[in-house]
Short mmCIF file of C-alpha atoms in Angstrom, two decimals:
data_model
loop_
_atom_site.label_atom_id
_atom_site.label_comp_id
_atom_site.label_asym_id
_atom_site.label_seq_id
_atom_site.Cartn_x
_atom_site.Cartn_y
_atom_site.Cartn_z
CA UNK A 1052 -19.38 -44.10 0.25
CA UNK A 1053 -16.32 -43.42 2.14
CA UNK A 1054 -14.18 -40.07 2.91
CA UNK A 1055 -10.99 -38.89 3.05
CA UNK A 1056 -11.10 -35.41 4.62
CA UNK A 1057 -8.14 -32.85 4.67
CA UNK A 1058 -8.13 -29.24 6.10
CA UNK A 1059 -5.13 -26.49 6.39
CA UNK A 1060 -5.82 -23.54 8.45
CA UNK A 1061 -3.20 -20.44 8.03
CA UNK A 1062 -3.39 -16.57 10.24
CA UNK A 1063 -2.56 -13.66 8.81
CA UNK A 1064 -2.27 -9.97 10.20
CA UNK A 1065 -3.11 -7.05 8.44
CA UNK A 1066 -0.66 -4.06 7.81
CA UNK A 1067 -1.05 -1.07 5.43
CA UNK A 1068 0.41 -3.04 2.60
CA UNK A 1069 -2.26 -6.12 2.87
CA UNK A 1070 -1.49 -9.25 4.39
CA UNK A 1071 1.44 -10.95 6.50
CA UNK A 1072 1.30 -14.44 7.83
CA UNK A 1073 1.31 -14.14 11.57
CA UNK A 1074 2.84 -15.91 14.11
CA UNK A 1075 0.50 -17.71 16.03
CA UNK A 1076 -2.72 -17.81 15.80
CA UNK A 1077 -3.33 -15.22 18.78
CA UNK A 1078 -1.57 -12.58 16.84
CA UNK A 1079 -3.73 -12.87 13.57
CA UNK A 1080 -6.32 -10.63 12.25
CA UNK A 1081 -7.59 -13.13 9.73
CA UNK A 1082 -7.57 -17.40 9.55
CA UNK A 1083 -7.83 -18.79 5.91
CA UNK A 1084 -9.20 -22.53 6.02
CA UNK A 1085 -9.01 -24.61 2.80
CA UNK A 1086 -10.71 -27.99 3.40
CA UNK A 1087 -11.14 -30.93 0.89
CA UNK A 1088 -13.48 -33.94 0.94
CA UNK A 1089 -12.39 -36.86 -1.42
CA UNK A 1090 -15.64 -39.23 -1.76
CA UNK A 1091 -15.15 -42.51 -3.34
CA UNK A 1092 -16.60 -46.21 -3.11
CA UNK A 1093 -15.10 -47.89 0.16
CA UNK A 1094 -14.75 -51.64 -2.15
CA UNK A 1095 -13.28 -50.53 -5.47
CA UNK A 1096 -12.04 -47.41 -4.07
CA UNK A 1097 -13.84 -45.02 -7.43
CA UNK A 1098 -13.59 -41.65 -6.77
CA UNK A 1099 -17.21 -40.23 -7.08
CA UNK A 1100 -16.60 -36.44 -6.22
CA UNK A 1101 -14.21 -33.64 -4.20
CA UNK A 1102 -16.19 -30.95 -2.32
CA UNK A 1103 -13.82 -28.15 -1.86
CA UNK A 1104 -14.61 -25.19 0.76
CA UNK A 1105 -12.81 -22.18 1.79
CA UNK A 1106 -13.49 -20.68 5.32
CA UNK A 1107 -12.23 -17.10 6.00
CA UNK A 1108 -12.51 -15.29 9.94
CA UNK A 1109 -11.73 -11.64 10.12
CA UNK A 1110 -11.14 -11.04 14.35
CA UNK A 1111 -13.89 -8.44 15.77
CA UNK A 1112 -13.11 -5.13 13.95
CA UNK A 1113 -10.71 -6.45 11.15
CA UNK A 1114 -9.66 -5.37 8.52
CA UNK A 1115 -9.65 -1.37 8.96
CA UNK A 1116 -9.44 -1.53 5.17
CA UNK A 1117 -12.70 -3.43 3.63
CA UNK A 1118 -13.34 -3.63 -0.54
CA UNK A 1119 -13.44 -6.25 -2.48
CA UNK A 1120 -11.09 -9.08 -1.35
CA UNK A 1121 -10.74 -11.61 -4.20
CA UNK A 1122 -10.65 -15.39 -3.39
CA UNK A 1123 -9.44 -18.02 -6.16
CA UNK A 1124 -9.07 -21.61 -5.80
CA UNK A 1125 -6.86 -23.80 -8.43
CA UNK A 1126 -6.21 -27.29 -8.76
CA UNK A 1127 -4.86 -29.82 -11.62
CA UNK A 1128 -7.14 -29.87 -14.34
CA UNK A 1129 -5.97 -32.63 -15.90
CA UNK A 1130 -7.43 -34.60 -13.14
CA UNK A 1131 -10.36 -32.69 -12.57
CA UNK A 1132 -13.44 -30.94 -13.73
CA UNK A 1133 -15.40 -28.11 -11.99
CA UNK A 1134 -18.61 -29.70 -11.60
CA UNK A 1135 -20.67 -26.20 -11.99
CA UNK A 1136 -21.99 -26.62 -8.10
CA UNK A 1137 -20.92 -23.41 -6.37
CA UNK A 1138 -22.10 -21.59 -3.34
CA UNK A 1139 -20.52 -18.02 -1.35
CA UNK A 1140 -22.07 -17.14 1.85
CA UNK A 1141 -20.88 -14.14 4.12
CA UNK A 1142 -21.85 -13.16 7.17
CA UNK A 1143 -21.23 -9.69 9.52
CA UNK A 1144 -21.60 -10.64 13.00
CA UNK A 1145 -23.24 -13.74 12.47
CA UNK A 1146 -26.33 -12.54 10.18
CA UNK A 1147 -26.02 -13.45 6.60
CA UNK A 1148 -25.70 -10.30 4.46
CA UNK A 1149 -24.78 -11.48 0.80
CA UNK A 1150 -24.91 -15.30 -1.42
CA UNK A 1151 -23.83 -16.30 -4.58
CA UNK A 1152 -24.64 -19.07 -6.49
CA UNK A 1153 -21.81 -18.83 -9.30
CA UNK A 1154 -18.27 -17.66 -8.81
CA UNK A 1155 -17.43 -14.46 -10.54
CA UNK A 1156 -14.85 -16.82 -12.46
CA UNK A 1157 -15.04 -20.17 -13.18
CA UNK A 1158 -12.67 -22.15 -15.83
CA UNK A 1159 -11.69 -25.48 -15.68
CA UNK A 1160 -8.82 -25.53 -13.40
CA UNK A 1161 -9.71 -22.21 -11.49
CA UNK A 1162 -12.57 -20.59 -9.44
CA UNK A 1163 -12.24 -16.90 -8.39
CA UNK A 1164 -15.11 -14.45 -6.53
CA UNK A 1165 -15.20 -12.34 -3.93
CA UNK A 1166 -15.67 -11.51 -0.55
CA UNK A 1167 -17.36 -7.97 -0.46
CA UNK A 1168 -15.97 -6.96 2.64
CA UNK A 1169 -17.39 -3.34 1.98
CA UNK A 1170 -20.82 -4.86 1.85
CA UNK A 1171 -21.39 -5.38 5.21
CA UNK A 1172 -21.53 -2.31 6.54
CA UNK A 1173 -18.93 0.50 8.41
CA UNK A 1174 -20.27 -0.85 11.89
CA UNK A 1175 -19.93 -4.78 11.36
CA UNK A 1176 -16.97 -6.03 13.56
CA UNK A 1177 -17.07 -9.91 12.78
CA UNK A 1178 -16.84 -10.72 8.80
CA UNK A 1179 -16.36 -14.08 7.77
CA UNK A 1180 -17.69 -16.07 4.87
CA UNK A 1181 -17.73 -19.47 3.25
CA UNK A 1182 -17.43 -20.84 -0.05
CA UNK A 1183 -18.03 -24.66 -1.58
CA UNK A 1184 -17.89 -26.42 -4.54
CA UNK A 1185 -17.54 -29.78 -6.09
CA UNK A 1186 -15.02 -31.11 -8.70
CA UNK A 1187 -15.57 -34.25 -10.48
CA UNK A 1188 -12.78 -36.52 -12.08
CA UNK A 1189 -12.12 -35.90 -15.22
CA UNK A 1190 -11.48 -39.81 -16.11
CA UNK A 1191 -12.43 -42.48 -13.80
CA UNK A 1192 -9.44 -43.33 -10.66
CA UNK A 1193 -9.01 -45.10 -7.47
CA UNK A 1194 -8.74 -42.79 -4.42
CA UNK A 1195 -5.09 -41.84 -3.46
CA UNK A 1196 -3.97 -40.41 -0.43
CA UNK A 1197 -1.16 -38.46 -2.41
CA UNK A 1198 -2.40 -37.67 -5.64
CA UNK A 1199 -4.26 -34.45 -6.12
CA UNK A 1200 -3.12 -30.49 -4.79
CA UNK A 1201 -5.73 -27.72 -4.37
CA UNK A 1202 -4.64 -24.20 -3.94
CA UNK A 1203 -6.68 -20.83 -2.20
CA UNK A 1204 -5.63 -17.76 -2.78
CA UNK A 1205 -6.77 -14.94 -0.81
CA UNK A 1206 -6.23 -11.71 -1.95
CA UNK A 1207 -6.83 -8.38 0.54
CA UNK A 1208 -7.77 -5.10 -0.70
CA UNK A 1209 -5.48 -2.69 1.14
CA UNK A 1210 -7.88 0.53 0.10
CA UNK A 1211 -11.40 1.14 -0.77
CA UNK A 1212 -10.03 2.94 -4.08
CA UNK A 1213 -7.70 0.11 -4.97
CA UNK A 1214 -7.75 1.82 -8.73
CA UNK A 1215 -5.00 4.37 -6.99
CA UNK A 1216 -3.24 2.51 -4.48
CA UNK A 1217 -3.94 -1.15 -5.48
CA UNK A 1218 -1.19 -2.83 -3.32
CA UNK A 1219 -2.99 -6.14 -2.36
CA UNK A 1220 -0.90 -9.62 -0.74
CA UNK A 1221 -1.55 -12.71 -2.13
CA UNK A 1222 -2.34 -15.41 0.27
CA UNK A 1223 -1.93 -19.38 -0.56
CA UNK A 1224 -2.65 -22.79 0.99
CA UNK A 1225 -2.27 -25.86 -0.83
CA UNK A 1226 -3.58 -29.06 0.64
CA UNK A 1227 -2.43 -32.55 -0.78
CA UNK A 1228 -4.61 -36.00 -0.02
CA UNK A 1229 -2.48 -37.41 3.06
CA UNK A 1230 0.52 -34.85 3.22
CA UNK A 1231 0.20 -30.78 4.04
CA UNK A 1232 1.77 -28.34 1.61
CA UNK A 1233 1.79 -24.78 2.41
CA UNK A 1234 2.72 -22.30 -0.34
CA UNK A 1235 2.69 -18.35 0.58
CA UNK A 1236 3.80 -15.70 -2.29
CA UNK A 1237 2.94 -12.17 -2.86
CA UNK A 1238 1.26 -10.45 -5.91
#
């Protein structure tokens, strides 16, 4: 089997409102990673499978504000099918303190959970967490260095009663097989 990896990393500060993209990477408070790995046969060129994983790094003591933050990943589902594989792990300075085996969402063309953030405790100062998952085509194709986009959303709980304030950013990446796409809106 070969490989065709791609990865997009984007930083992010944290202000009373949620999230702003930052800088450089010296003035974040959080990095976002989105990273995609296309397997297919290296002779006909048959995609087998696409392992998706999102990678988010809170900075020692970050965020002030910790809930909930909600994490969703999207991609074409015409081309693709979630594959039902899904693991969450997150960590508070570097000892594992909650996994998931299933997303809190999961329909065909979009996979949300979350990061509990409040979970880890007042004194943690370095939350970060992973998430992977495979999609599998939904009709057989040939690898393609430009054909398929996967989004990440990240999005940041600015209160621990969101119910009353519930202002919360919406954070995006999209990756595309061989070109870089980044997409940033607000919710």
């Amino acid at each position: 089997m070969a490989c065709y990896t791609t990865e997009q990393t984007l930083y992010f500060y944290e202000t009373r409102r949620g999230l702003e993209p930052a800088e450089t990477e010296q003035n974040a408070h959080l990095a976002l990673t989105l990273s995609t790995q296309e397997e297919y046969d290296g002779e006909t060129g048959q995609v087998a499978q696409t392992e998706v994983r999102v990678d988010y790094v809170w900075n020692p003591g970050r965020p002030r504000h910790r809930g909930d933050d909600e994490i969703t990943v999207t991609w074409d589902s015409g081309r693709d099918t979630y594959a039902g594989s899904f693991v969450s792990e997150h960590r508070a300075d570097g000892a594992q303190y909650d996994q998931t085996g299933r997303p809190g969402e999961a329909y065909q063309g979009r996979v949300a959970w979350s990061a509990p953030l409040d979970k880890a405790g007042l004194f943690a100062k370095e939350l970060e967490g992973t998430a992977r998952f495979v999609l599998l085509p939904k009709t057989p194709r040939v690898h393609s260095q430009t054909g398929q986009s996967i989004f990440v959303h990240y999005q940041h709980s600015v209160s621990s009663t969101p119910l009353l304030l519930g202002a919360a950013v919406v954070l995006g990446i999209a990756v595309w097989w061989g070109r870089r796409y980044l997409k940033k809106g607000r919710a």
